[in-house]
Amino acid sequence: MKILLLLILDILFLIVSKPFFNKKSKGNLEGLIVLFSLNFTLSISEVPTKIVGEWLTNTLSSGLIAIIAYFFVYTIKRIKIGWEILIAIPFSYSIFYQIKSGLINDIPDFIRLASTYLAVFLIFCIIKNTAEFNGQSIFYYICILSNINSILGILQIITKKALTIGNFDGSILYTEGSVNAYRAIGIAGSNNSAGNLAAIFFPILLYCYIKNQSRSNLCTMLLNLIFVYLTLTRIAMLGILVELVIFYFGYRTNSYKQTLIKLASGFVGVASVSGILVVYSSKIINKLFVERGSTQDSRFVQYALAWSNGVSQHLLDGIGLGQWRYYIYVASKWTIVDLQIHSQYYSVLVEQGLFIFIIFVVLNFIVLRNILKQTIPYELKLLAITLFIGNIIVSNFNPNEYYFLNNIIYYFIMFSLMFWQTKDNKEKDIARGLE
């Protein structure tokens, strides 16, 4: 009943909001982005299941319901299925094979990952079959989404409450470090996923600021940087630093003045970071590593455990989608209680086997390659490279496979860049240099 109600509300929102965003559009991708800010989960089972000592219920993300609603309102009536169906077949076969073979025992985690695959596939179909869309408008609403996320994160630290739908009074206290600390969770719903999401937003915000040189874009980017610090997600901070370096050295200047500005900003940036590290290095190390805890060490212990107990024994078929925690608890001699695998790519290899892993990796690189082959401005290609590398960094040191919102936003942006050239407004955008 809850899902039916939300589906009806989503459809009504998409229908009513369409004229306000783009009267000529046959779709409303901007409205879909707005719905992503209302991120919460819906329980679809009344009786919880005990998994590795925890009572869990089957849930679906509101984002998935929004995507399904959009698909049936705008896309299904004009959908043209192409080569993507050949990609869906092996993933679907793998899932059905694992279900039939009795590998799926942790139903809640299975549903979480399977729904992410479904959402990404539907996003691909939606963007591919959208008759037209304004790429700059999508970036504009991504900036709005980032502002909502950053402001919410700041309010969370002030109130020490989650302030999210379904968990408004929930605590944001982090107790796994040597010292308890409050960590912002934003719209993503957890601290590490929030940090990863900020790293996904950052290349878009940086691109928009460089192209527009507006104070609002600068404020949005700075708010995002403040937010990522409030999450205390170290890998996200590293990812943003790498993204900044890639974009800085890759960005082309068109005049002597721009070159001077680039050199000056680089000098100021390096000097500022160096000064901060010199003055506050002890405090930063204490905050991010001593108090936060050396949790990174457990990652490599988990990787070795997953190789010896998972990959080496189930190389081709995998142990089952979303089944790592259940599998290592049941299969190991010591009933090990572990977290989800803290690497999205490695998780695919362990849980779905070598064949699906190869397809997954190849597909991600194909998306990037297709973007680079497009007749679009160089800055957009640089944006794609920066986002791709940044996402690989942050998604492979956290269980990013379980961060639903992060995955759909990342692929939403990448697919938008992939099909940018094929839209009706491409000549206008390219001609005006994407001002």
Short mmCIF file of C-alpha atoms in Angstrom, two decimals:
data_model
loop_
_atom_site.label_atom_id
_atom_site.label_comp_id
_atom_site.label_asym_id
_atom_site.label_seq_id
_atom_site.Cartn_x
_atom_site.Cartn_y
_atom_site.Cartn_z
CA MET A 1 0.00 0.00 0.00
CA LYS A 2 2.85 2.40 0.85
CA ILE A 3 4.56 1.70 -2.46
CA LEU A 4 1.31 2.17 -4.40
CA LEU A 5 0.70 5.50 -2.66
CA LEU A 6 4.24 6.71 -3.36
CA LEU A 7 3.98 5.58 -6.98
CA ILE A 8 0.78 7.59 -7.42
CA LEU A 9 2.36 10.66 -5.81
CA ASP A 10 5.45 10.33 -8.03
CA ILE A 11 3.36 10.09 -11.18
CA LEU A 12 1.25 13.09 -10.19
CA PHE A 13 4.37 15.12 -9.38
CA LEU A 14 6.00 14.29 -12.70
CA ILE A 15 2.86 15.13 -14.66
CA VAL A 16 2.10 18.39 -12.84
CA SER A 17 5.68 19.65 -12.68
CA LYS A 18 6.48 19.04 -16.34
CA PRO A 19 5.34 22.43 -17.72
CA PHE A 20 7.25 24.37 -15.08
CA PHE A 21 10.60 22.89 -16.06
CA ASN A 22 10.51 22.68 -19.83
CA LYS A 23 7.29 23.25 -21.71
CA LYS A 24 8.68 21.85 -24.97
CA SER A 25 10.22 18.78 -23.41
CA LYS A 26 8.74 15.35 -23.88
CA GLY A 27 10.27 14.36 -20.60
CA ASN A 28 11.07 15.90 -17.27
CA LEU A 29 14.54 14.84 -16.26
CA GLU A 30 14.90 17.89 -14.01
CA GLY A 31 11.81 16.84 -12.07
CA LEU A 32 13.33 13.41 -11.60
CA ILE A 33 16.45 15.00 -10.11
CA VAL A 34 14.28 16.92 -7.65
CA LEU A 35 12.69 13.63 -6.53
CA PHE A 36 16.15 12.26 -5.71
CA SER A 37 16.38 14.76 -2.84
CA LEU A 38 13.46 12.95 -1.16
CA ASN A 39 15.59 9.92 -0.46
CA PHE A 40 14.13 7.38 1.95
CA THR A 41 13.39 3.66 2.13
CA LEU A 42 10.06 1.85 2.13
CA SER A 43 9.52 -1.43 3.93
CA ILE A 44 7.92 -4.07 1.71
CA SER A 45 7.78 -6.85 4.30
CA GLU A 46 5.85 -6.96 7.54
CA VAL A 47 7.93 -9.67 9.22
CA PRO A 48 11.69 -9.01 9.59
CA THR A 49 14.28 -11.65 8.73
CA LYS A 50 17.16 -12.51 11.05
CA ILE A 51 20.42 -12.16 9.10
CA VAL A 52 23.76 -12.59 10.89
CA GLY A 53 22.22 -11.71 14.23
CA GLU A 54 20.25 -8.70 12.92
CA TRP A 55 16.54 -8.38 12.24
CA LEU A 56 16.20 -6.87 8.76
CA THR A 57 13.21 -6.04 6.59
CA ASN A 58 12.98 -5.96 2.81
CA THR A 59 13.08 -2.37 1.61
CA LEU A 60 13.01 -0.34 -1.59
CA SER A 61 14.39 3.15 -2.16
CA SER A 62 12.05 6.00 -2.97
CA GLY A 63 14.47 6.82 -5.79
CA LEU A 64 13.65 3.52 -7.48
CA ILE A 65 9.93 4.26 -7.25
CA ALA A 66 10.53 7.70 -8.77
CA ILE A 67 12.53 6.19 -11.64
CA ILE A 68 9.85 3.57 -12.30
CA ALA A 69 7.20 6.29 -12.25
CA TYR A 70 9.14 8.39 -14.76
CA PHE A 71 9.74 5.37 -16.97
CA PHE A 72 6.07 4.50 -17.22
CA VAL A 73 4.88 8.11 -17.59
CA TYR A 74 7.37 9.36 -20.20
CA THR A 75 9.53 6.59 -21.62
CA ILE A 76 7.67 3.35 -22.16
CA LYS A 77 5.41 4.75 -24.88
CA ARG A 78 8.37 5.62 -27.12
CA ILE A 79 11.03 3.20 -25.95
CA LYS A 80 13.30 1.60 -28.53
CA ILE A 81 15.31 -1.25 -27.07
CA GLY A 82 18.73 -1.71 -28.64
CA TRP A 83 22.00 -3.37 -27.69
CA GLU A 84 21.37 -2.68 -24.00
CA ILE A 85 19.06 -5.69 -23.86
CA LEU A 86 22.09 -7.86 -24.61
CA ILE A 87 23.67 -6.48 -21.44
CA ALA A 88 20.56 -7.04 -19.34
CA ILE A 89 20.36 -10.70 -20.34
CA PRO A 90 23.57 -11.98 -18.66
CA PHE A 91 22.89 -9.95 -15.49
CA SER A 92 19.32 -11.27 -15.34
CA TYR A 93 20.45 -14.83 -16.06
CA SER A 94 23.08 -14.61 -13.32
CA ILE A 95 20.50 -13.46 -10.78
CA PHE A 96 17.95 -16.12 -11.73
CA TYR A 97 20.64 -18.80 -11.70
CA GLN A 98 21.72 -17.79 -8.20
CA ILE A 99 18.12 -17.82 -6.98
CA LYS A 100 17.46 -21.24 -8.51
CA SER A 101 20.72 -22.60 -7.08
CA GLY A 102 19.73 -21.57 -3.56
CA LEU A 103 22.57 -19.04 -3.20
CA ILE A 104 20.26 -16.20 -2.17
CA ASN A 105 19.61 -16.35 1.56
CA ASP A 106 20.05 -12.72 2.62
CA ILE A 107 16.93 -11.38 0.90
CA PRO A 108 17.15 -7.76 2.17
CA ASP A 109 20.67 -7.18 0.79
CA PHE A 110 19.79 -9.03 -2.41
CA ILE A 111 16.83 -6.72 -3.00
CA ARG A 112 18.97 -3.64 -2.31
CA LEU A 113 21.55 -4.57 -4.95
CA ALA A 114 19.09 -5.97 -7.49
CA SER A 115 17.01 -2.77 -7.27
CA THR A 116 20.15 -0.71 -7.98
CA TYR A 117 20.83 -2.73 -11.15
CA LEU A 118 17.22 -2.24 -12.22
CA ALA A 119 17.37 1.51 -11.53
CA VAL A 120 20.58 1.99 -13.52
CA PHE A 121 19.12 0.05 -16.47
CA LEU A 122 15.94 2.13 -16.40
CA ILE A 123 17.96 5.37 -16.21
CA PHE A 124 19.86 4.28 -19.31
CA CYS A 125 16.59 3.59 -21.15
CA ILE A 126 15.08 6.88 -19.96
CA ILE A 127 17.96 9.09 -21.09
CA LYS A 128 18.52 7.19 -24.33
CA ASN A 129 14.85 7.51 -25.28
CA THR A 130 14.28 11.08 -24.11
CA ALA A 131 13.57 13.11 -27.23
CA GLU A 132 15.45 16.14 -25.98
CA PHE A 133 16.97 17.54 -22.84
CA ASN A 134 19.05 20.53 -21.87
CA GLY A 135 22.32 19.35 -20.39
CA GLN A 136 23.00 22.69 -18.74
CA SER A 137 19.61 22.54 -17.05
CA ILE A 138 20.48 19.10 -15.64
CA PHE A 139 23.73 20.48 -14.23
CA TYR A 140 21.79 23.39 -12.75
CA TYR A 141 19.50 21.01 -10.86
CA ILE A 142 22.45 18.89 -9.77
CA CYS A 143 23.81 22.08 -8.18
CA ILE A 144 20.47 22.60 -6.43
CA LEU A 145 20.55 19.00 -5.21
CA SER A 146 24.09 19.56 -3.89
CA ASN A 147 22.95 22.70 -2.04
CA ILE A 148 20.08 20.81 -0.43
CA ASN A 149 22.51 18.08 0.59
CA SER A 150 25.11 20.48 2.01
CA ILE A 151 22.66 22.60 3.95
CA LEU A 152 20.99 19.50 5.36
CA GLY A 153 24.41 18.20 6.43
CA ILE A 154 25.23 21.43 8.26
CA LEU A 155 21.85 21.35 10.02
CA GLN A 156 22.50 17.74 10.99
CA ILE A 157 25.75 18.67 12.72
CA ILE A 158 24.06 21.61 14.48
CA THR A 159 21.07 19.58 15.70
CA LYS A 160 22.93 16.24 15.98
CA LYS A 161 19.88 14.66 14.31
CA ALA A 162 19.47 12.89 10.96
CA LEU A 163 16.56 15.16 9.88
CA THR A 164 15.75 12.75 7.02
CA ILE A 165 12.40 11.29 5.99
CA GLY A 166 11.62 8.27 8.12
CA ASN A 167 14.53 8.97 10.47
CA PHE A 168 14.04 12.59 11.47
CA ASP A 169 15.11 12.21 15.11
CA GLY A 170 17.77 9.60 14.40
CA SER A 171 21.25 10.14 15.82
CA ILE A 172 24.28 10.87 13.63
CA LEU A 173 26.74 9.87 16.37
CA TYR A 174 29.61 7.74 15.06
CA THR A 175 30.88 5.30 17.70
CA GLU A 176 33.28 3.07 15.78
CA GLY A 177 36.34 5.30 16.22
CA SER A 178 38.50 5.75 19.28
CA VAL A 179 36.50 8.90 20.05
CA ASN A 180 32.78 9.31 19.37
CA ALA A 181 32.00 11.96 16.76
CA TYR A 182 29.02 13.39 14.91
CA ARG A 183 29.18 12.83 11.15
CA ALA A 184 26.86 14.40 8.59
CA ILE A 185 24.82 11.98 6.47
CA GLY A 186 23.08 14.43 4.10
CA ILE A 187 20.37 13.06 1.82
CA ALA A 188 22.35 9.84 1.29
CA GLY A 189 21.43 8.51 4.72
CA SER A 190 24.84 7.40 6.05
CA ASN A 191 28.18 9.14 6.61
CA ASN A 192 30.39 7.26 4.16
CA SER A 193 27.77 7.30 1.41
CA ALA A 194 27.34 11.04 2.02
CA GLY A 195 31.07 11.60 1.57
CA ASN A 196 31.06 9.57 -1.64
CA LEU A 197 28.09 11.57 -2.91
CA ALA A 198 29.94 14.84 -2.29
CA ALA A 199 32.85 13.50 -4.36
CA ILE A 200 30.42 12.71 -7.19
CA PHE A 201 28.95 16.22 -7.01
CA PHE A 202 32.32 17.98 -6.93
CA PRO A 203 33.40 17.71 -10.63
CA ILE A 204 29.99 19.02 -11.72
CA LEU A 205 30.20 21.94 -9.31
CA LEU A 206 33.78 22.73 -10.34
CA TYR A 207 32.86 22.61 -14.02
CA CYS A 208 29.85 24.91 -13.50
CA TYR A 209 31.95 27.41 -11.54
CA ILE A 210 34.72 27.53 -14.14
CA LYS A 211 32.23 27.94 -16.98
CA ASN A 212 29.98 30.51 -15.30
CA GLN A 213 32.35 32.27 -12.87
CA SER A 214 29.36 33.10 -10.68
CA ARG A 215 29.31 33.59 -6.93
CA SER A 216 26.40 31.19 -6.56
CA ASN A 217 28.41 28.40 -8.20
CA LEU A 218 31.39 29.21 -5.99
CA CYS A 219 29.21 29.09 -2.87
CA THR A 220 27.73 25.77 -3.97
CA MET A 221 31.19 24.28 -4.44
CA LEU A 222 32.48 25.62 -1.10
CA LEU A 223 29.38 24.32 0.71
CA ASN A 224 30.04 20.91 -0.79
CA LEU A 225 33.64 20.99 0.49
CA ILE A 226 32.43 21.95 3.96
CA PHE A 227 29.93 19.12 3.79
CA VAL A 228 32.50 16.47 2.87
CA TYR A 229 34.58 17.51 5.86
CA LEU A 230 31.54 17.18 8.10
CA THR A 231 31.11 13.59 6.91
CA LEU A 232 34.71 12.76 7.97
CA THR A 233 34.90 10.41 4.97
CA ARG A 234 38.61 10.21 4.23
CA ILE A 235 38.40 8.43 0.87
CA ALA A 236 35.96 11.11 -0.36
CA MET A 237 38.45 13.83 0.59
CA LEU A 238 41.17 11.99 -1.31
CA GLY A 239 38.83 11.52 -4.26
CA ILE A 240 38.02 15.24 -4.39
CA LEU A 241 41.71 16.12 -4.20
CA VAL A 242 42.48 13.81 -7.13
CA GLU A 243 39.52 15.22 -9.09
CA LEU A 244 40.78 18.75 -8.50
CA VAL A 245 44.28 17.86 -9.72
CA ILE A 246 42.94 16.11 -12.84
CA PHE A 247 40.66 19.00 -13.73
CA TYR A 248 43.36 21.60 -13.03
CA PHE A 249 46.02 20.03 -15.25
CA GLY A 250 43.52 18.95 -17.89
CA TYR A 251 41.69 22.25 -18.28
CA ARG A 252 42.71 24.18 -21.38
CA THR A 253 43.02 27.96 -21.37
CA ASN A 254 42.10 30.02 -24.41
CA SER A 255 44.00 33.20 -23.70
CA TYR A 256 47.05 34.59 -21.95
CA LYS A 257 44.82 36.05 -19.23
CA GLN A 258 43.19 32.68 -18.55
CA THR A 259 46.61 31.06 -18.37
CA LEU A 260 47.75 33.59 -15.77
CA ILE A 261 44.57 33.05 -13.77
CA LYS A 262 45.10 29.29 -13.91
CA LEU A 263 48.71 29.56 -12.76
CA ALA A 264 47.82 32.04 -10.02
CA SER A 265 44.93 29.91 -8.74
CA GLY A 266 47.18 26.86 -8.73
CA PHE A 267 49.83 28.69 -6.75
CA VAL A 268 47.28 30.05 -4.27
CA GLY A 269 45.71 26.61 -3.93
CA VAL A 270 48.99 24.83 -3.25
CA ALA A 271 50.12 27.55 -0.85
CA SER A 272 46.79 27.45 1.01
CA VAL A 273 46.76 23.67 1.35
CA SER A 274 50.41 23.64 2.41
CA GLY A 275 49.76 26.34 5.00
CA ILE A 276 46.76 24.47 6.40
CA LEU A 277 48.76 21.25 6.62
CA VAL A 278 51.66 22.98 8.36
CA VAL A 279 49.51 24.78 10.91
CA TYR A 280 46.80 22.17 11.47
CA SER A 281 48.50 18.90 10.48
CA SER A 282 48.42 17.45 14.01
CA LYS A 283 44.75 18.33 14.44
CA ILE A 284 43.85 16.91 11.02
CA ILE A 285 45.71 13.66 11.66
CA ASN A 286 44.13 13.38 15.10
CA LYS A 287 40.63 14.06 13.78
CA LEU A 288 40.72 11.90 10.65
CA PHE A 289 42.92 9.02 11.77
CA VAL A 290 43.41 8.83 15.53
CA GLU A 291 39.87 9.70 16.64
CA ARG A 292 38.25 8.32 13.49
CA GLY A 293 40.04 4.98 13.96
CA SER A 294 42.27 2.99 11.61
CA THR A 295 39.35 1.26 9.92
CA GLN A 296 41.26 1.16 6.64
CA ASP A 297 43.34 -1.75 7.98
CA SER A 298 40.26 -3.96 8.22
CA ARG A 299 39.57 -3.39 4.50
CA PHE A 300 42.63 -5.38 3.43
CA VAL A 301 41.85 -8.13 5.93
CA GLN A 302 38.39 -8.35 4.37
CA TYR A 303 39.78 -8.37 0.82
CA ALA A 304 42.06 -11.32 1.64
CA LEU A 305 39.20 -13.12 3.36
CA ALA A 306 36.92 -12.58 0.37
CA TRP A 307 39.57 -13.94 -1.98
CA SER A 308 40.35 -17.10 -0.02
CA ASN A 309 36.75 -17.90 0.91
CA GLY A 310 34.88 -16.42 -2.04
CA VAL A 311 36.74 -15.90 -5.30
CA SER A 312 38.96 -18.97 -5.06
CA GLN A 313 35.97 -21.25 -4.43
CA HIS A 314 33.33 -19.57 -6.63
CA LEU A 315 35.32 -17.88 -9.39
CA LEU A 316 32.76 -18.25 -12.19
CA ASP A 317 29.36 -18.20 -10.51
CA GLY A 318 30.03 -16.07 -7.41
CA ILE A 319 28.62 -16.58 -3.95
CA GLY A 320 25.35 -14.75 -4.63
CA LEU A 321 24.31 -11.14 -5.12
CA GLY A 322 24.38 -9.33 -1.77
CA GLN A 323 25.32 -12.52 0.09
CA TRP A 324 28.79 -11.80 1.49
CA ARG A 325 27.80 -11.23 5.12
CA TYR A 326 25.57 -14.31 5.19
CA TYR A 327 28.06 -16.43 3.26
CA ILE A 328 31.12 -15.71 5.43
CA TYR A 329 29.04 -16.18 8.60
CA VAL A 330 27.74 -19.58 7.51
CA ALA A 331 30.62 -20.84 5.38
CA SER A 332 33.51 -19.90 7.67
CA LYS A 333 34.57 -22.15 10.54
CA TRP A 334 34.50 -19.25 12.99
CA THR A 335 31.07 -17.77 12.05
CA ILE A 336 32.69 -14.47 11.13
CA VAL A 337 30.47 -11.41 11.50
CA ASP A 338 31.61 -9.03 8.76
CA LEU A 339 30.48 -5.88 6.98
CA GLN A 340 29.53 -5.68 3.32
CA ILE A 341 32.52 -5.80 0.98
CA HIS A 342 34.14 -2.37 0.96
CA SER A 343 34.78 -2.22 -2.78
CA GLN A 344 32.10 -2.07 -5.45
CA TYR A 345 34.18 -3.65 -8.20
CA TYR A 346 35.55 -6.37 -5.93
CA SER A 347 32.04 -7.06 -4.64
CA VAL A 348 30.89 -7.82 -8.19
CA LEU A 349 33.74 -10.32 -8.61
CA VAL A 350 33.12 -12.05 -5.29
CA GLU A 351 29.33 -12.18 -5.41
CA GLN A 352 28.61 -12.53 -9.14
CA GLY A 353 31.64 -14.24 -10.56
CA LEU A 354 34.29 -13.52 -13.16
CA PHE A 355 32.02 -13.33 -16.23
CA ILE A 356 29.71 -10.66 -14.80
CA PHE A 357 32.72 -8.83 -13.34
CA ILE A 358 34.32 -8.55 -16.79
CA ILE A 359 31.06 -7.29 -18.29
CA PHE A 360 30.66 -4.76 -15.46
CA VAL A 361 34.17 -3.36 -15.87
CA VAL A 362 34.02 -3.28 -19.67
CA LEU A 363 30.63 -1.54 -19.65
CA ASN A 364 31.88 1.22 -17.37
CA PHE A 365 34.84 1.89 -19.65
CA ILE A 366 32.61 1.73 -22.73
CA VAL A 367 30.42 4.48 -21.29
CA LEU A 368 33.51 6.66 -20.78
CA ARG A 369 34.85 5.82 -24.24
CA ASN A 370 31.53 6.73 -25.89
CA ILE A 371 31.51 10.07 -24.09
CA LEU A 372 35.03 10.82 -25.31
CA LYS A 373 33.96 9.96 -28.88
CA GLN A 374 31.09 12.43 -28.79
CA THR A 375 31.24 15.77 -30.63
CA ILE A 376 30.97 17.79 -27.46
CA PRO A 377 33.16 20.51 -25.91
CA TYR A 378 36.47 19.36 -24.49
CA GLU A 379 35.48 20.56 -21.00
CA LEU A 380 32.64 18.03 -20.88
CA LYS A 381 35.00 15.22 -21.81
CA LEU A 382 37.39 16.36 -19.08
CA LEU A 383 34.44 16.39 -16.69
CA ALA A 384 33.61 12.80 -17.62
CA ILE A 385 37.19 11.64 -17.07
CA THR A 386 37.39 13.44 -13.73
CA LEU A 387 34.08 12.03 -12.52
CA PHE A 388 34.94 8.53 -13.72
CA ILE A 389 38.28 8.44 -11.88
CA GLY A 390 36.84 10.08 -8.78
CA ASN A 391 34.04 7.53 -8.64
CA ILE A 392 36.46 4.62 -9.01
CA ILE A 393 38.44 5.94 -6.04
CA VAL A 394 35.52 6.47 -3.66
CA SER A 395 33.52 3.41 -4.75
CA ASN A 396 36.38 1.00 -4.11
CA PHE A 397 37.12 1.76 -0.49
CA ASN A 398 33.53 1.83 0.78
CA PRO A 399 30.57 -0.52 0.17
CA ASN A 400 29.40 1.80 -2.59
CA GLU A 401 27.33 -0.99 -4.13
CA TYR A 402 24.82 -0.40 -1.31
CA TYR A 403 24.68 3.38 -1.77
CA PHE A 404 21.64 3.52 -4.02
CA LEU A 405 21.48 7.30 -4.41
CA ASN A 406 25.19 7.56 -5.27
CA ASN A 407 24.91 4.99 -8.05
CA ILE A 408 21.86 6.45 -9.72
CA ILE A 409 23.22 10.01 -9.63
CA TYR A 410 26.63 8.93 -10.97
CA TYR A 411 25.16 6.95 -13.85
CA PHE A 412 22.52 9.63 -14.48
CA ILE A 413 25.31 12.13 -15.12
CA MET A 414 27.46 9.74 -17.16
CA PHE A 415 24.56 8.61 -19.36
CA SER A 416 23.53 12.24 -19.87
CA LEU A 417 27.04 13.03 -21.14
CA MET A 418 27.02 9.86 -23.23
CA PHE A 419 23.86 10.89 -25.13
CA TRP A 420 24.51 14.64 -25.05
CA GLN A 421 25.32 14.87 -28.75
CA THR A 422 22.23 13.04 -29.94
CA LYS A 423 19.72 15.52 -28.54
CA ASP A 424 17.87 18.16 -30.53
CA ASN A 425 19.53 21.02 -28.69
CA LYS A 426 23.13 19.87 -29.31
CA GLU A 427 23.94 22.45 -32.05
CA LYS A 428 22.65 25.31 -29.92
CA ASP A 429 24.65 24.24 -26.88
CA ILE A 430 27.88 23.68 -28.81
CA ALA A 431 27.50 26.91 -30.77
CA ARG A 432 27.20 29.05 -27.65
CA GLY A 433 30.06 27.20 -25.99
CA LEU A 434 27.84 26.01 -23.16
CA GLU A 435 27.75 29.41 -21.50
#
